[in-house]
Amino acid sequence: MDEYQLDYFKDNGFERKQCPKCCKNFWTRDTETQFCGDPPCVSYSFIGAPVFKKEYDISSMREAYLSFFEKHGHTRVDRYPVIARWRDDIYLTIASIADFQPFVTSGLVPPPANPLTISQPCIRLDDLDAVGRSGRHLSTFEMMAHHCFNKRGEEIYWKDRTVELCDSLLKSLGLDLNAVTYKEAPWAGGGNAGPSVEVMVGGLELATLVFMDLKQTKGGSITIKGESYEKMDNYIVDTGYGLERFVWASKGSPTIYDAVFPKIVNELMDLAGIEHAIDDPEYANFFSQNARMAGVMDISGQANLLQLRKKVADSIGTTVEKLQRIMAPVESVYSITDHTRCLAFMLGDGIIPSNVKAGYLARLVLRRTLRLMKELDIREPLIEIIEMQIRNFPEYPEFKERLDTIREIVGLEEEKYADTIERGTKLVRKTAQHFKEKKEKMPLGEIIQLYDTHGIPPEITREVSKEAGIDIELPDTFYSLVAQKHSKAQVEEEETKNLDLPQTRRLYYESPEQTEFEAIVLDVIEKNIVLDKTIFYPEGGGQPADHGTLSVNDYVVNVVDVQSLNGVIMHETDSDFGFKKGDTVKGNIDRDRRIAHMRHHTATHIVNEAAKSVLGKHIWQTGAQKSVDRARLDLTHFKRITEDEFKEIELRANRSVMNNEPVHIDWMDRIEAEKQYGFVLYQGGVPPGKDIRILRVGNDVEACGGTHVSNTGFIGPIKLLKTERIQDGVERIEFSAGEAAIKRLQERDDLLNKASEALRVSPEQLPDTVNRFFEEWKDFKKENERLKAELAQERVKAMMGDAIDINGLRVLAKKIPHADVEELIKAASEFSKNENVVAILASDKNGVKIVVAAGAGAQKLGVNAGAIVREMSKLVGGGGGGKPMIAQGGGTDPSKIVEALEKGVEMVREKVGS
RNA sequence: GGGCCUGUAGAUCAGGGGUAGAUCGUUGCGUUCGCAACGCAAAGGCCGCGGGUUCGAAUCCCGCCGGGUCCA
């Protein structure tokens, strides 16, 4: 491939070589260099031998990088949040280029500056197992980058300049340029691809320079890894320089953790009571060997970890056990250091822990950290360590602002985790006991079930089971087995048809009050009609489509749905009457429906703002739906909304209505709007396009494509109906606005009135009266029970004489009119307290009820109450059963009661003879 | 978004179509100068809510509400 034949390489004496180990091509200045520079072909050589002329910490390295690129014509851009709110395809920001996807990279929206430089905090949780152990893995890192967005014919710079900049940056840091190799590594990901080079120094990949110029296209002419691609009109320089790796390389310490967070590592070592001897040569040797070896292997998974331990132990002449004893706690400290930094970013940027979506990832990291802390017996509250991290980031003052909320969240999460573990431990103990008694091993399925359903990590299951006296085995592949359980077929992505039609002019934006219009039919696709312009609002942003009519002359059809396909609005009708291209149609929308939607939509913004002001800045809309008579709004919140908060939100929302605030709508450039208002704009999702519609009501500013009232007073009353917790960390508020709110209030009054009328009291007295009734009802129930028992005793006394004698058994067969089952049971069991008796009782309440009870002596003779009831019940058209001592049954045919009683007696006679 | 588990006495939980249970706690009595401990006894349940199936539902089915948990 000539993709990599750069003039820059040629002019600067580079040579292209092929690595004899991995057979990949690379470029170097140094004629001596043999290998590509990438582990496992080479191992780390920078440990103990820093590659730059001085040491940098995070801040100074970041500053050195950004100012270098500023000096070379780039504009510095502020970092984006670690939660990717401007995207709906990923939860976390995983790379600097993610900030500019999809609209900048696609060319739809111009970049905030071009070329630009940024240091973007990123979170990747894929290799969580390796963090702390490999010496180099981090869950959270800053990707320093410079990006350049080129258009065909308007190129700013491309490959040569990019490599040149990289060279000069490294040189400015004092690197001997002979030490760099540029390894060819074609890149593909996220629907894009292109050539790329990895910048290798001392065995460490310091940066990747990606030249993104291909996009995945069906039938594209270029094939990579089985996918077809074609050239893009926009081609992008996408670089990624690992800030932490640069710091590490500048220090040459045994691990990246010691290089990046020396202070926090030390404090945690103290808290864990570990002698931190990284300055001790023997100790340092352990870790540098470990890092070197780990650098050349993939260590995810237990089996691989053991393999690594063995290699390291062999190379320094010690045992695996000793190595494990020394390394494991320190590795845990490293993990905690990394994880708490991750949490500082996640919580600092407003992720609320939850059991779904990004919130789940935050909880995952949080619980993992708590587990590690427990293993090390660190008693310090987690929040203290997170605060330590936050103090360590003076460059992110926004974290300090949120500290109170973060403190509360972490406290709650710690409690929740403790609860889960306590519940879990009990459950494991019980399960273990169960299998111990059965003298069986605990099946793997059970252990998976404990984790999957109850969140108990397998390690805890093992530990607790051991205490309970049974040993269990855990396969290395435990977590992949869990994953398997959840794996399912991928959903086919819907193919969007491309209509070859112009975008429909949206009259509903131009004159939102209008309810009638004329337009020309551009196309008819089955029952769908496309017009040149429309006032019909297509479903979107949680607002349902308008309904109404379209007519030509006297012919009228109903519009039942309206959808927008890439800006072309389709009016679905309930008739296939032949509208023709070029017809002029008259359209009318259902005005009441539209107005109800508008009221609910604007009200949603107001309630959102009110909730934010009452509950806090962490409140974020995760979904919303409007209809004619109600709306719902889903918000991120870490605990239940209390009654008082609920009322306060309602009050503030209505104040906003009573203030009759104007609603401002402006079309703004996306980048401009983001700069001015921040990502809070994207409450209702991310709209496509260069220009976005900005809606301002009071303090609320959102990107919104819905139809809105022009002044809040038009909304009328807003009645909050209820809150619901739809997921952990997500609260749903339901409310009605305008006429619908009045109707809701009237309905509630009706309910109240009906309830108070039923009890003949005024609504004010209702609570007290209901309480009294309930208490009295309970008393009567008890009284009733007692009386039934008494009655049963009396009946038994009275009926004794009616019993007939069958071979020494006294058998009582009798119909007790109107008695319910409970009475029969009480009487029968009272009677059968005597040894040699059988009670066969029936009543005609609600069909037929039958109860048979046999005394102990009768049972010995073979009398079975259950069997008798079964036979008797058949006769009366039902069924029954029970125990030999007492059984119940019944049927629907009271006329057969006498017959059934005779049958019962006969069955006793059969057993004991006459 | 997709699963799985779960709701029974004040608390922790058993039962899992046929008379609602255990332990702790509570109250009373006994023993004691008194307490603890012990013994005896009692009170305490719309078996989350609403439907359905059934002669009969805490139990089975459906829906709702609440709690927990895993995955993407």
Coordinates of C-alpha atoms in Angstrom, one line a residue, chain A residues 61-525:
Chain A
M61 CA 2.3 17.6 30.5
R62 CA -1.2 18.5 29.4
E63 CA -0.2 22.2 29.3
A64 CA 3.0 21.4 27.4
Y65 CA 0.9 19.5 24.8
L66 CA -1.9 22.0 24.3
S67 CA 0.4 25.0 24.2
F68 CA 2.6 23.2 21.7
F69 CA -0.3 22.8 19.3
E70 CA -1.6 26.3 20.0
K71 CA 1.8 27.6 18.9
H72 CA 1.4 25.5 15.7
G73 CA -1.8 27.0 14.6
H74 CA -4.4 25.0 16.6
T75 CA -7.2 26.4 18.7
R76 CA -7.6 25.0 22.2
V77 CA -11.0 23.6 22.9
D78 CA -12.6 22.9 26.3
R79 CA -13.1 19.3 27.2
Y80 CA -16.5 17.6 26.9
P81 CA -18.2 15.6 29.7
V82 CA -17.3 12.0 30.2
I83 CA -21.0 11.1 29.7
A84 CA -21.7 11.5 26.0
R85 CA -25.0 13.5 26.3
W86 CA -24.8 14.7 22.7
R87 CA -24.9 11.1 21.4
D88 CA -27.4 8.4 21.8
D89 CA -25.2 5.5 20.5
I90 CA -22.7 5.5 23.4
Y91 CA -22.9 6.2 27.1
L92 CA -19.4 7.3 27.8
T93 CA -16.9 9.4 25.9
I94 CA -14.4 6.9 24.7
A95 CA -12.1 9.1 22.6
S96 CA -11.6 12.7 21.7
I97 CA -13.1 12.3 18.3
A98 CA -16.3 11.1 20.0
D99 CA -16.9 14.8 20.9
F100 CA -17.3 15.6 17.2
Q101 CA -19.4 12.6 16.1
P102 CA -21.6 12.3 14.3
F103 CA -22.4 15.8 12.9
V104 CA -19.0 17.3 12.7
T105 CA -17.3 14.3 11.3
S106 CA -20.1 13.8 8.7
G107 CA -19.6 17.4 7.6
L108 CA -23.1 18.6 8.6
V109 CA -21.8 20.9 11.3
P110 CA -18.6 22.8 11.2
P111 CA -16.1 22.1 14.1
P112 CA -15.8 24.6 16.9
A113 CA -12.4 25.4 15.5
N114 CA -10.2 24.0 12.7
P115 CA -7.7 22.7 13.4
L116 CA -8.2 22.3 17.1
T117 CA -6.5 20.7 20.1
I118 CA -8.1 19.3 23.2
S119 CA -7.4 17.0 26.1
Q120 CA -10.4 14.9 26.5
P121 CA -11.0 12.7 29.6
C122 CA -12.2 9.3 28.4
I123 CA -13.6 6.3 30.2
R124 CA -13.3 2.7 28.9
L125 CA -14.4 -0.1 31.0
D126 CA -13.6 -3.0 28.7
D127 CA -10.4 -4.0 30.4
L128 CA -11.4 -3.4 34.0
D129 CA -9.8 -6.7 35.1
A130 CA -6.4 -5.6 33.9
V131 CA -6.5 -2.3 35.6
G132 CA -4.0 -2.2 38.5
R133 CA -2.4 -5.5 37.4
S134 CA -0.9 -4.8 34.1
G135 CA 1.0 -1.7 35.2
R136 CA -0.4 0.3 32.3
H137 CA -4.2 -0.1 32.1
L138 CA -6.5 2.7 33.2
S139 CA -10.3 2.9 33.1
T140 CA -10.0 6.6 32.9
F141 CA -7.5 8.6 30.9
E142 CA -7.1 11.8 29.1
M143 CA -6.7 11.6 25.3
M144 CA -4.7 14.6 24.2
A145 CA -5.4 15.2 20.6
H146 CA -5.3 17.6 17.6
H147 CA -8.0 17.2 15.0
C148 CA -8.1 18.6 11.5
F149 CA -11.3 18.4 9.5
N150 CA -10.6 18.5 5.7
K151 CA -13.0 18.9 2.8
R152 CA -12.1 17.9 -0.7
G153 CA -10.5 21.0 -2.2
E154 CA -10.2 22.7 1.1
E155 CA -7.5 20.7 2.8
I156 CA -5.8 22.2 5.8
Y157 CA -3.3 19.5 6.4
W158 CA -3.1 15.7 6.1
K159 CA -0.7 12.9 6.8
D160 CA 2.7 14.6 6.3
R161 CA 2.0 17.6 8.5
T162 CA 0.5 15.3 11.2
V163 CA 3.6 13.1 11.4
E164 CA 5.8 16.2 11.3
L165 CA 3.9 17.7 14.2
C166 CA 4.2 14.5 16.2
D167 CA 8.0 14.4 15.5
S168 CA 8.4 18.0 16.6
L169 CA 6.3 17.6 19.7
L170 CA 8.4 14.6 20.8
K171 CA 11.6 16.6 20.0
S172 CA 10.4 19.6 22.0
L173 CA 10.0 17.2 25.0
G174 CA 13.6 16.2 24.5
L175 CA 13.2 12.8 22.9
D176 CA 15.9 11.3 20.8
L177 CA 14.0 10.9 17.6
N178 CA 16.0 7.8 16.7
A179 CA 13.9 6.1 19.5
V180 CA 10.6 6.5 17.6
T181 CA 9.0 4.0 15.3
Y182 CA 5.9 4.7 13.3
K183 CA 4.1 1.4 12.9
E184 CA 1.6 1.0 10.1
A185 CA -1.7 -0.1 11.6
P186 CA -4.8 0.3 9.4
W187 CA -7.7 1.4 11.6
A188 CA -11.4 0.7 11.4
G189 CA -14.2 1.5 13.9
G190 CA -17.6 2.9 14.4
G191 CA -18.4 2.9 10.7
N192 CA -15.2 4.7 9.6
A193 CA -11.8 3.5 8.6
G194 CA -8.5 4.7 7.3
P195 CA -4.7 4.3 7.5
S196 CA -3.1 4.9 10.8
V197 CA 0.3 4.9 12.4
E198 CA 1.1 4.0 16.0
V199 CA 3.8 6.0 17.6
M200 CA 6.0 3.7 19.6
V201 CA 8.7 4.8 22.0
G202 CA 10.6 2.4 24.4
G203 CA 8.0 -0.3 23.8
L204 CA 5.1 2.0 24.7
E205 CA 2.5 3.2 22.3
L206 CA 2.4 6.9 23.1
A207 CA 0.0 8.0 20.4
T208 CA -2.0 6.8 17.4
L209 CA -2.4 9.0 14.3
V210 CA -5.5 8.1 12.4
F211 CA -6.3 9.3 9.0
M212 CA -10.0 8.8 8.7
D213 CA -11.0 9.0 5.1
L214 CA -13.3 6.0 4.5
K215 CA -16.9 5.4 5.6
Q216 CA -18.7 2.1 5.6
T217 CA -21.1 1.9 2.7
K218 CA -23.1 -0.8 1.2
G219 CA -21.5 -1.7 -2.1
G220 CA -18.5 0.5 -1.5
S221 CA -15.4 -0.2 -3.7
I222 CA -12.9 -0.7 -0.9
T223 CA -13.0 -3.8 1.2
I224 CA -11.5 -4.1 4.7
K225 CA -12.1 -7.1 7.0
G226 CA -15.1 -8.1 4.9
E227 CA -16.8 -4.7 5.1
S228 CA -17.1 -2.4 2.2
Y229 CA -16.1 1.2 2.4
E230 CA -15.8 4.3 0.2
K231 CA -13.9 7.5 0.3
M232 CA -15.4 10.4 2.3
D233 CA -15.7 13.9 1.1
N234 CA -14.6 14.9 4.6
Y235 CA -11.4 13.4 5.7
I236 CA -10.2 13.9 9.2
V237 CA -7.0 13.8 11.1
D238 CA -7.9 12.0 14.3
T239 CA -5.0 11.8 16.7
G240 CA -4.9 10.4 20.2
Y241 CA -2.0 11.0 22.6
G242 CA -2.1 9.2 25.9
L243 CA -1.6 11.9 28.5
E244 CA -0.9 9.4 31.3
R245 CA 1.5 7.4 29.1
F246 CA 3.5 10.6 28.3
V247 CA 3.7 11.3 32.1
W248 CA 4.8 7.7 32.7
A249 CA 7.4 7.7 29.9
S250 CA 8.8 11.0 31.4
K251 CA 9.2 9.4 34.8
G252 CA 10.1 5.8 33.8
S253 CA 8.5 4.5 37.0
P254 CA 7.6 0.8 37.4
T255 CA 3.9 1.4 36.8
I256 CA 1.8 4.1 35.3
Y257 CA -0.1 4.5 38.6
D258 CA 3.0 5.5 40.5
A259 CA 3.8 8.0 37.7
V260 CA 0.3 9.5 37.5
F261 CA -1.0 9.6 41.0
P262 CA 2.0 9.3 43.4
K263 CA 0.2 11.2 46.2
I264 CA -3.0 9.2 46.2
V265 CA -1.2 5.9 45.9
N266 CA 0.8 6.8 48.9
E267 CA -2.1 7.8 51.0
L268 CA -4.0 4.6 50.1
M269 CA -1.0 2.5 50.9
D270 CA -1.0 4.1 54.4
L271 CA -4.7 3.5 54.8
A272 CA -4.3 -0.1 53.8
G273 CA -1.3 -0.5 56.1
I274 CA 0.9 -1.6 53.3
E275 CA 4.6 -0.8 53.6
H276 CA 5.0 1.2 50.5
A277 CA 8.5 0.3 49.3
I278 CA 8.4 1.4 45.7
D279 CA 11.7 3.0 46.5
D280 CA 13.0 -0.3 47.8
P281 CA 15.1 -1.7 44.9
E282 CA 13.9 -5.3 45.4
Y283 CA 10.3 -4.2 45.5
A284 CA 10.7 -1.9 42.5
N285 CA 12.2 -4.7 40.6
F286 CA 9.1 -6.9 41.2
F287 CA 6.9 -4.2 39.7
S288 CA 9.1 -3.3 36.8
Q289 CA 9.4 -6.9 35.8
N290 CA 5.7 -7.4 36.2
A291 CA 5.0 -4.3 34.1
R292 CA 7.4 -5.5 31.4
M293 CA 6.0 -8.9 31.3
A294 CA 2.4 -7.7 31.4
G295 CA 3.3 -5.3 28.6
V296 CA 3.7 -8.2 26.3
M297 CA 0.7 -10.3 27.3
D298 CA -3.0 -10.1 27.5
I299 CA -3.8 -10.5 31.1
S300 CA -7.6 -10.4 31.2
G301 CA -8.8 -13.4 33.0
Q302 CA -7.6 -15.4 36.0
A303 CA -5.7 -18.1 34.0
N304 CA -3.6 -15.5 32.2
L305 CA -2.9 -13.7 35.4
L306 CA -1.5 -16.9 36.9
Q307 CA 0.6 -17.3 33.8
L308 CA 2.0 -13.8 34.2
R309 CA 2.8 -14.4 37.9
K310 CA 4.7 -17.5 37.0
K311 CA 6.8 -15.8 34.4
V312 CA 7.6 -12.9 36.7
A313 CA 8.4 -15.2 39.6
D314 CA 10.7 -17.3 37.4
S315 CA 12.5 -14.2 36.0
I316 CA 13.3 -12.8 39.4
G317 CA 13.8 -16.1 41.1
T318 CA 11.0 -16.2 43.6
T319 CA 7.9 -18.3 44.1
V320 CA 4.5 -17.5 42.8
E321 CA 3.1 -17.5 46.3
K322 CA 5.5 -14.9 47.6
L323 CA 5.0 -12.7 44.5
Q324 CA 1.2 -13.0 44.8
R325 CA 1.4 -12.0 48.5
I326 CA 3.3 -8.9 47.7
M327 CA 1.7 -7.9 44.5
A328 CA -2.0 -8.5 45.1
P329 CA -2.6 -5.8 47.8
V330 CA -0.6 -3.2 45.9
E331 CA -2.4 -4.0 42.7
S332 CA -5.7 -3.4 44.6
V333 CA -4.4 -0.1 45.7
Y334 CA -3.6 0.8 42.1
S335 CA -7.1 -0.3 41.1
I336 CA -8.8 1.8 43.8
T337 CA -6.7 4.8 42.7
D338 CA -7.8 4.4 39.2
H339 CA -11.5 3.6 40.0
T340 CA -11.9 6.6 42.4
R341 CA -10.6 8.9 39.7
C342 CA -13.1 7.3 37.3
L343 CA -15.9 7.9 39.8
A344 CA -14.8 11.5 40.3
F345 CA -15.3 12.1 36.6
M346 CA -18.5 10.1 36.3
L347 CA -20.2 11.7 39.4
G348 CA -18.6 15.1 38.7
D349 CA -20.1 15.1 35.3
G350 CA -23.5 14.2 36.6
I351 CA -24.0 10.5 36.1
I352 CA -26.5 9.1 38.7
P353 CA -25.8 5.5 39.7
S354 CA -28.6 3.3 38.6
N355 CA -29.3 -0.2 37.4
V356 CA -29.6 0.8 33.8
K357 CA -27.6 2.7 31.1
A358 CA -24.6 4.8 32.1
G359 CA -25.8 4.8 35.7
Y360 CA -25.2 1.1 35.8
L361 CA -21.6 1.6 34.7
A362 CA -21.1 4.1 37.6
R363 CA -22.6 1.6 40.1
L364 CA -20.4 -1.2 38.6
V365 CA -17.2 0.8 39.2
L366 CA -18.4 2.0 42.6
R367 CA -19.2 -1.5 43.9
R368 CA -16.0 -2.9 42.5
T369 CA -14.1 -0.2 44.4
L370 CA -16.0 -1.0 47.6
R371 CA -15.1 -4.6 47.2
L372 CA -11.4 -3.9 46.7
M373 CA -11.5 -1.6 49.7
K374 CA -13.0 -4.3 51.9
E375 CA -10.4 -6.8 50.8
L376 CA -7.7 -4.4 51.9
D377 CA -9.6 -3.6 55.1
I378 CA -9.7 0.1 54.3
R379 CA -12.2 1.6 56.7
E380 CA -12.1 5.1 55.3
P381 CA -15.5 6.1 53.7
L382 CA -15.3 5.9 49.9
I383 CA -16.3 9.5 49.6
E384 CA -13.1 10.6 51.4
I385 CA -11.0 9.0 48.7
I386 CA -13.1 10.4 45.9
E387 CA -12.8 13.9 47.5
M388 CA -9.0 13.3 47.6
Q389 CA -9.2 12.8 43.8
I390 CA -11.4 15.9 43.3
R391 CA -8.9 18.0 45.3
N392 CA -6.3 16.6 43.0
F393 CA -8.0 18.0 40.0
P394 CA -7.9 21.8 40.5
E395 CA -8.3 22.1 36.7
Y396 CA -11.9 20.8 37.0
P397 CA -13.6 23.2 39.5
E398 CA -17.0 21.9 38.4
F399 CA -16.4 18.8 40.5
K400 CA -16.2 20.8 43.7
E401 CA -19.5 22.6 42.9
R402 CA -21.2 19.2 42.9
L403 CA -19.5 17.9 46.0
D404 CA -22.6 18.0 48.2
T405 CA -24.6 15.9 45.8
I406 CA -21.7 13.5 45.1
R407 CA -21.3 13.0 48.9
E408 CA -25.0 12.2 49.3
I409 CA -25.0 9.8 46.3
V410 CA -21.9 7.9 47.4
G411 CA -23.3 7.6 50.9
L412 CA -26.5 6.2 49.6
E413 CA -24.7 3.8 47.3
E414 CA -22.5 2.5 50.1
E415 CA -25.6 1.8 52.1
K416 CA -27.3 0.1 49.2
Y417 CA -24.3 -2.1 48.6
A418 CA -24.0 -3.0 52.3
D419 CA -27.7 -4.0 52.2
T420 CA -27.2 -6.1 49.1
I421 CA -24.2 -7.9 50.6
E422 CA -26.0 -8.5 53.9
R423 CA -29.1 -9.9 52.1
G424 CA -26.8 -11.9 49.8
T425 CA -24.8 -13.4 52.6
K426 CA -27.9 -14.7 54.3
L427 CA -29.1 -16.1 51.0
V428 CA -25.8 -17.8 50.3
R429 CA -25.7 -19.3 53.8
K430 CA -29.2 -20.7 53.3
T431 CA -28.4 -22.1 49.9
A432 CA -25.1 -23.6 51.1
Q433 CA -26.9 -25.2 54.1
H434 CA -29.5 -26.7 51.7
F435 CA -26.8 -28.4 49.6
K436 CA -24.8 -29.4 52.6
E437 CA -27.9 -31.3 54.0
K438 CA -28.4 -32.9 50.6
K439 CA -24.7 -33.8 50.6
E440 CA -24.4 -32.3 47.2
K441 CA -22.1 -29.8 45.6
M442 CA -23.5 -26.4 44.9
P443 CA -24.3 -26.5 41.1
L444 CA -22.7 -23.8 39.0
G445 CA -26.2 -22.7 37.9
E446 CA -26.9 -21.8 41.4
I447 CA -23.9 -19.6 41.7
I448 CA -24.7 -17.9 38.5
Q449 CA -28.2 -17.4 39.7
L450 CA -27.0 -15.8 42.9
Y451 CA -24.9 -13.3 41.0
D452 CA -27.3 -12.7 38.1
T453 CA -30.4 -12.3 40.2
H454 CA -29.2 -11.1 43.5
G455 CA -25.9 -9.4 42.7
I456 CA -23.7 -11.5 44.9
P457 CA -20.2 -11.8 43.4
P458 CA -19.0 -15.4 43.1
E459 CA -16.1 -14.7 45.4
I460 CA -18.5 -13.9 48.2
T461 CA -20.5 -17.0 47.5
R462 CA -17.3 -19.0 47.8
E463 CA -16.2 -17.4 51.0
V464 CA -19.6 -17.7 52.7
S465 CA -20.1 -21.2 51.6
K466 CA -16.8 -22.2 53.0
E467 CA -17.8 -20.8 56.3
A468 CA -21.0 -22.8 56.1
G469 CA -18.8 -25.9 55.4
I470 CA -19.0 -26.6 51.7
D471 CA -16.4 -25.8 49.1
I472 CA -17.3 -24.6 45.7
E473 CA -15.3 -24.3 42.5
L474 CA -15.4 -21.3 40.2
P475 CA -14.5 -21.6 36.6
D476 CA -12.3 -18.9 35.1
T477 CA -14.9 -18.3 32.6
F478 CA -17.5 -17.4 35.2
Y479 CA -18.4 -14.0 33.8
S480 CA -18.6 -15.1 30.3
L481 CA -21.0 -17.8 31.3
V482 CA -23.2 -15.1 32.8
A483 CA -22.8 -13.1 29.6
Q484 CA -23.9 -16.2 27.6
K485 CA -27.1 -16.4 29.6
H486 CA -28.0 -12.9 28.4
S487 CA -26.8 -13.2 24.8
K488 CA -29.5 -13.0 22.2
A489 CA -29.9 -12.2 18.6
Q490 CA -29.0 -8.7 17.5
V491 CA -31.9 -6.6 16.3
E492 CA -31.8 -5.8 12.6
E493 CA -31.3 -2.2 12.0
E494 CA -34.0 -0.5 10.1
E495 CA -33.1 0.6 6.7
T496 CA -34.2 4.2 6.1
K497 CA -35.5 4.7 2.6
N498 CA -34.2 7.7 0.8
L499 CA -37.0 9.6 -0.7
D500 CA -36.1 11.6 -3.7
L501 CA -38.3 14.5 -2.6
P502 CA -37.5 18.0 -1.3
Q503 CA -37.8 18.7 2.4
T504 CA -41.3 19.7 3.3
R505 CA -41.7 23.4 4.3
R506 CA -42.8 23.3 8.0
L507 CA -45.6 25.8 8.4
Y508 CA -46.1 24.6 11.9
Y509 CA -42.9 26.4 12.9
E510 CA -43.6 29.5 10.8
S511 CA -47.1 30.1 12.1
P512 CA -47.9 27.8 15.0
E513 CA -51.4 29.2 15.6
Q514 CA -52.5 28.4 12.0
T515 CA -55.0 25.5 11.6
E516 CA -55.8 25.7 7.9
F517 CA -53.6 25.7 4.8
E518 CA -53.4 24.9 1.2
A519 CA -50.6 22.9 -0.4
I520 CA -49.6 21.0 -3.5
V521 CA -49.3 17.2 -3.6
L522 CA -45.8 16.2 -4.5
D523 CA -46.2 12.5 -4.3
V524 CA -48.6 9.8 -3.1
I525 CA -47.0 6.6 -1.7

